[in-house]
XYZ file of N, CA, C and O in Angstrom:
420
model
N 1.168 -0.847 -0.148
C -0.155 -0.368 0.036
C 0.890 1.206 -0.132
O 1.888 1.220 0.897
N 0.543 2.223 -1.328
C 1.330 3.650 -1.365
C 1.023 4.483 0.005
O -0.276 4.370 1.245
N 1.650 5.245 0.185
C 1.169 6.310 1.187
C 0.081 6.957 0.917
O -0.886 7.111 2.111
N -0.425 7.618 0.152
C -2.089 7.726 0.023
C -2.757 6.426 0.683
O -3.537 7.516 0.650
N -2.421 5.452 0.205
C -4.382 4.362 0.257
C -3.634 4.561 2.217
O -4.403 4.676 2.823
N -2.205 4.489 2.553
C -1.864 4.769 3.717
C -2.613 5.717 4.689
O -3.505 5.788 5.204
N -2.455 7.013 4.364
C -3.707 8.398 4.827
C -4.879 8.422 4.538
O -5.574 8.757 5.331
N -5.248 7.356 3.315
C -6.913 7.334 3.054
C -7.446 6.532 4.486
O -8.465 6.746 4.999
N -6.434 4.931 4.964
C -7.146 4.286 5.582
C -7.170 5.224 6.727
O -8.055 4.727 7.318
N -5.572 5.392 7.164
C -6.044 6.512 8.531
C -6.666 7.372 8.873
O -7.771 7.118 10.087
N -7.186 8.543 7.836
C -8.167 8.798 7.937
C -9.705 8.457 8.549
O -10.466 9.438 9.115
N -9.912 7.850 7.320
C -11.189 7.076 7.552
C -11.286 6.651 8.939
O -12.295 6.511 9.646
N -10.389 5.867 9.120
C -9.818 4.626 10.770
C -10.641 5.725 11.559
O -11.539 5.304 12.645
N -9.668 6.848 11.711
C -10.009 7.984 12.972
C -10.797 8.970 12.441
O -11.725 9.630 13.807
N -11.684 9.624 11.310
C -12.707 10.371 11.442
C -14.095 9.850 10.962
O -15.143 9.814 11.360
N -14.270 8.334 10.514
C -15.645 7.767 10.118
C -14.858 6.055 10.037
O -15.430 5.513 9.512
N -15.294 5.431 11.727
C -14.545 4.467 12.019
C -15.996 3.564 11.408
O -16.063 2.388 11.308
N -16.775 4.126 11.529
C -18.075 2.965 11.061
C -18.187 2.847 9.858
O -18.855 1.751 9.780
N -17.685 3.615 8.986
C -17.659 3.334 7.394
C -16.373 2.053 7.274
O -16.540 1.532 6.355
N -15.459 2.275 7.966
C -13.789 1.976 8.509
C -14.278 0.338 8.270
O -13.643 -1.077 7.801
N -15.087 0.283 9.645
C -15.773 -1.034 10.271
C -16.650 -1.991 8.975
O -16.707 -3.202 9.330
N -17.330 -1.531 8.078
C -18.042 -2.141 6.937
C -17.175 -2.248 6.088
O -17.466 -3.622 4.922
N -15.919 -1.900 5.665
C -14.795 -2.423 4.702
C -14.296 -4.108 4.917
O -13.351 -4.106 5.611
N -14.669 -4.866 3.667
C -14.618 -6.111 4.125
C -12.930 -6.765 3.958
O -12.389 -7.281 5.177
N -12.588 -6.092 3.238
C -10.763 -5.913 3.176
C -10.193 -4.508 2.951
O -9.716 -4.344 1.943
N -9.164 -4.321 4.035
C -9.404 -2.652 3.815
C -7.638 -2.687 3.671
O -7.586 -1.713 2.636
N -6.593 -3.710 3.615
C -5.563 -3.564 2.726
C -5.644 -3.634 1.713
O -5.292 -2.669 0.861
N -7.002 -4.407 1.191
C -6.626 -4.039 -0.601
C -7.727 -3.341 -1.045
O -7.493 -2.345 -1.384
N -8.111 -2.799 -0.138
C -9.755 -1.372 -0.891
C -8.814 -0.163 -0.845
O -8.584 0.704 -1.644
N -7.620 -0.145 0.584
C -6.870 1.078 0.585
C -5.881 1.283 -0.467
O -5.033 2.205 -0.762
N -5.491 -0.082 -0.318
C -4.043 -0.254 -1.817
C -5.026 0.037 -3.031
O -4.001 0.929 -3.850
N -5.296 -0.175 -3.478
C -6.370 0.236 -4.818
C -6.559 1.698 -4.787
O -6.220 2.186 -5.610
N -7.192 1.958 -3.679
C -7.247 3.316 -3.647
C -6.371 4.822 -3.639
O -5.989 5.449 -4.471
N -5.590 4.685 -2.594
C -4.168 4.350 -2.964
C -3.419 4.705 -4.996
O -3.017 5.725 -5.419
N -3.812 4.171 -5.079
C -3.004 3.535 -6.553
C -4.140 4.800 -7.477
O -3.044 5.624 -8.337
N -5.129 4.938 -7.478
C -6.022 6.047 -8.495
C -5.498 7.078 -8.099
O -5.464 7.733 -8.414
N -5.842 7.030 -6.338
C -5.512 8.853 -5.974
C -3.796 8.925 -6.558
O -3.729 9.929 -6.985
N -3.162 8.401 -6.729
C -1.688 8.379 -7.424
C -1.554 9.435 -8.927
O -0.932 9.768 -8.855
N -2.619 8.074 -9.668
C -2.742 8.386 -10.748
C -3.607 9.530 -11.308
O -3.157 9.983 -12.466
N -4.218 9.766 -10.477
C -4.975 10.919 -10.379
C -4.377 12.237 -10.263
O -4.435 13.416 -10.680
N -3.095 11.745 -9.305
C -1.703 13.124 -8.910
C -1.092 13.338 -10.029
O -1.216 14.674 -11.255
N -0.563 12.238 -10.713
C -0.161 12.269 -11.883
C -0.441 12.431 -13.219
O -0.248 13.420 -14.254
N -2.073 12.822 -13.574
C -2.717 13.775 -14.589
C -2.893 14.578 -14.347
O -2.506 15.346 -15.495
N -3.361 15.095 -12.780
C -3.497 16.307 -12.733
C -2.399 17.492 -12.533
O -2.456 18.572 -13.198
N -1.002 17.233 -12.456
C 0.139 17.653 -11.814
C 0.321 18.714 -13.417
O 0.750 19.658 -12.784
N 0.676 17.754 -14.392
C 1.047 18.779 -15.504
C 0.296 20.123 -16.130
O 0.468 21.233 -15.993
N -1.389 20.065 -15.671
C -1.857 21.111 -15.442
C -1.796 22.035 -14.898
O -2.263 23.273 -14.820
N -0.929 22.068 -13.490
C -0.999 23.104 -12.773
C 0.530 23.648 -12.678
O 0.762 24.199 -11.782
N 0.963 23.368 -13.346
C 2.483 23.247 -13.924
C 2.584 24.605 -14.105
O 2.475 25.353 -14.590
N 3.414 25.722 -13.783
C 3.534 27.237 -13.824
C 4.187 27.214 -15.241
O 5.059 26.577 -15.747
N 3.607 28.305 -16.191
C 4.928 28.310 -17.114
C 6.351 28.592 -17.414
O 6.723 29.472 -15.778
N 7.224 28.151 -17.950
C 8.772 28.149 -18.090
C 9.223 29.244 -18.222
O 8.521 29.425 -19.610
N 10.469 30.313 -17.911
C 10.616 31.289 -18.540
C 11.463 30.610 -18.662
O 12.465 30.489 -17.863
N 12.429 31.124 -19.842
C 13.727 31.742 -20.186
C 15.272 31.991 -19.058
O 16.350 31.972 -18.690
N 14.509 32.868 -18.269
C 15.150 33.347 -17.094
C 15.009 32.913 -15.564
O 15.636 33.035 -14.993
N 14.334 31.886 -15.661
C 14.744 30.878 -14.824
C 15.688 29.806 -14.025
O 15.983 29.220 -14.979
N 16.188 29.991 -13.329
C 17.212 28.824 -12.919
C 16.086 28.040 -11.671
O 15.386 27.266 -12.075
N 17.292 26.256 -11.698
C 16.916 25.470 -11.538
C 15.881 25.346 -10.007
O 14.964 24.836 -10.130
N 16.343 25.796 -9.385
C 15.390 25.646 -8.641
C 13.930 26.745 -8.152
O 12.919 26.022 -8.024
N 14.462 27.545 -8.672
C 12.878 27.966 -9.606
C 12.397 27.097 -10.499
O 10.419 27.171 -9.662
N 12.530 26.650 -11.181
C 11.351 25.161 -12.052
C 11.257 24.161 -11.071
O 9.726 23.886 -10.836
N 12.185 23.779 -9.676
C 12.156 22.111 -9.027
C 10.672 23.132 -8.184
O 9.893 22.326 -7.937
N 11.040 24.190 -7.873
C 9.499 25.271 -6.766
C 8.455 25.136 -7.712
O 7.359 24.545 -6.883
N 8.639 24.775 -8.771
C 7.166 24.771 -9.221
C 6.928 23.907 -9.856
O 4.891 23.642 -9.392
N 7.660 22.839 -9.968
C 6.919 21.429 -10.078
C 6.578 20.721 -8.497
O 5.520 20.117 -8.620
N 7.206 21.502 -7.505
C 7.020 20.725 -5.886
C 5.535 21.669 -6.014
O 4.688 20.714 -4.957
N 5.545 22.464 -6.338
C 4.183 22.896 -5.649
C 3.424 22.705 -6.629
O 1.599 22.402 -5.910
N 3.410 22.761 -7.989
C 2.043 21.721 -8.249
C 2.030 20.370 -8.446
O 0.066 20.046 -8.407
N 2.814 19.783 -7.558
C 2.526 17.852 -6.849
C 1.683 18.385 -6.162
O 0.646 17.836 -5.764
N 1.894 19.232 -5.047
C 0.986 19.443 -3.535
C -0.352 20.106 -4.195
O -1.223 19.258 -3.225
N -0.130 20.813 -5.054
C -1.383 21.290 -5.406
C -2.066 20.053 -5.872
O -3.540 19.670 -5.308
N -1.652 19.172 -6.039
C -2.643 18.519 -7.042
C -2.581 16.961 -6.384
O -3.908 16.865 -6.240
N -2.042 17.051 -5.104
C -2.244 16.319 -4.145
C -3.235 16.755 -3.430
O -4.366 15.915 -2.825
N -3.632 18.137 -2.494
C -4.520 18.036 -2.080
C -5.674 18.017 -2.313
O -7.017 18.281 -2.115
N -5.974 18.838 -3.817
C -7.328 18.403 -4.947
C -7.816 17.188 -4.680
O -8.598 17.184 -4.088
N -7.027 16.215 -5.249
C -7.067 14.867 -5.130
C -7.499 14.183 -4.107
O -8.095 13.343 -3.921
N -6.818 14.764 -2.816
C -7.409 13.993 -1.241
C -8.930 14.685 -1.423
O -9.295 13.889 -0.456
N -8.814 16.317 -1.387
C -10.392 16.640 -1.078
C -11.274 16.025 -1.824
O -12.041 15.480 -1.034
N -11.337 15.252 -3.316
C -12.057 14.931 -3.533
C -12.080 13.605 -3.071
O -13.056 13.028 -3.081
N -11.379 12.508 -3.589
C -11.381 11.703 -3.100
C -11.174 10.551 -1.674
O -11.133 9.269 -1.594
N -10.795 11.879 -0.638
C -10.849 10.860 0.738
C -11.492 11.895 1.809
O -12.617 11.443 2.049
N -11.550 13.420 1.367
C -12.393 14.025 2.956
C -13.217 14.388 1.824
O -14.180 14.674 3.353
N -13.800 14.391 1.077
C -15.657 14.734 0.572
C -16.195 13.402 1.525
O -17.309 13.838 1.498
N -15.991 12.462 1.316
C -16.876 11.919 1.888
C -16.519 11.634 3.434
O -17.664 10.303 4.021
N -15.958 12.123 4.206
C -15.557 12.082 5.867
C -16.699 12.573 5.744
O -17.028 13.976 5.717
N -17.125 12.693 7.343
C -18.785 12.945 7.512
C -17.985 14.307 8.461
O -17.132 14.214 8.901
N -18.315 15.458 8.449
C -18.479 16.420 9.468
C -18.604 16.377 10.806
O -19.359 15.338 10.759
N -17.362 16.841 11.466
C -17.314 16.935 12.631
C -18.639 17.827 13.426
O -18.763 18.660 12.911
N -19.087 16.885 14.529
C -19.908 17.982 15.239
C -19.665 18.194 15.902
O -18.744 18.801 16.688
N -20.045 20.126 15.216
C -19.745 21.081 16.108
C -19.764 21.510 17.976
O -21.411 20.801 18.157
N -18.935 21.322 18.319
C -19.149 21.239 20.444
C -19.097 23.170 20.543
O -18.512 23.861 20.260
N -20.679 22.950 21.368
C -20.985 24.263 21.827
C -20.569 24.346 22.789
O -20.408 23.433 23.976
N -19.269 25.655 22.715
C -19.191 25.956 24.896
C -20.336 26.083 25.695
O -20.986 26.811 25.345
N -20.195 25.460 26.782
C -21.615 26.164 28.000
C -21.025 27.611 28.549
O -19.576 26.913 28.943
N -21.290 28.631 27.855
C -21.098 29.788 28.662
C -22.336 30.096 28.508
O -23.039 31.258 28.048
N -22.488 29.713 29.657
C -23.973 30.726 30.446
C -23.785 32.000 30.405
O -23.245 32.331 30.649
N -24.923 33.075 30.139
C -25.346 34.283 30.016
C -25.532 35.142 31.826
O -25.382 33.742 32.592
N -24.432 35.728 32.216
C -24.387 36.296 33.417
C -25.718 36.591 34.228
O -26.732 37.055 32.783
N -25.751 36.353 35.099
C -27.405 37.175 35.532
C -27.259 38.605 35.777
O -26.433 39.282 36.790
N -28.037 39.255 35.509
C -28.237 40.742 35.558
C -28.101 41.392 37.093
O -27.690 42.026 36.960
N -28.658 40.322 37.480
C -29.009 40.811 38.988
C -28.305 40.861 39.886
O -27.977 41.324 41.302
N -26.811 39.703 39.389
C -25.754 39.841 39.965
C -24.818 40.792 40.227
O -23.899 40.967 41.541
N -25.085 41.638 39.597
C -24.114 42.726 39.240
C -24.893 44.176 39.670
O -24.523 45.504 39.550
N -25.904 43.843 40.266
C -26.885 45.435 40.374
C -26.069 46.191 41.752
O -25.153 45.230 42.135
N -25.998 47.260 41.574
C -25.018 47.618 43.354
C -26.579 48.074 44.233
O -27.375 49.016 43.874
């Protein structure tokens, strides 16, 4: 299983344990998902590369390639991992309103 599959498995295990428990063979499922994620990243990344100019040095070119890879990974993770996770319930702090009679002079 690649790192993308491992990340997806850990994310679902931690944030949607009910759905995770219903997957018959998590190792196979997330191994396949990891490969699909990798393919999507590789397909999307070239579209996100900044245009190259003749005055760029090697570090600028590598920086653009890395940013495209990170952006592609973020976009694919959102679509293929995070969008299926149910939202966390909002926890309201118990912050009672002050009693107005308490402050009367």
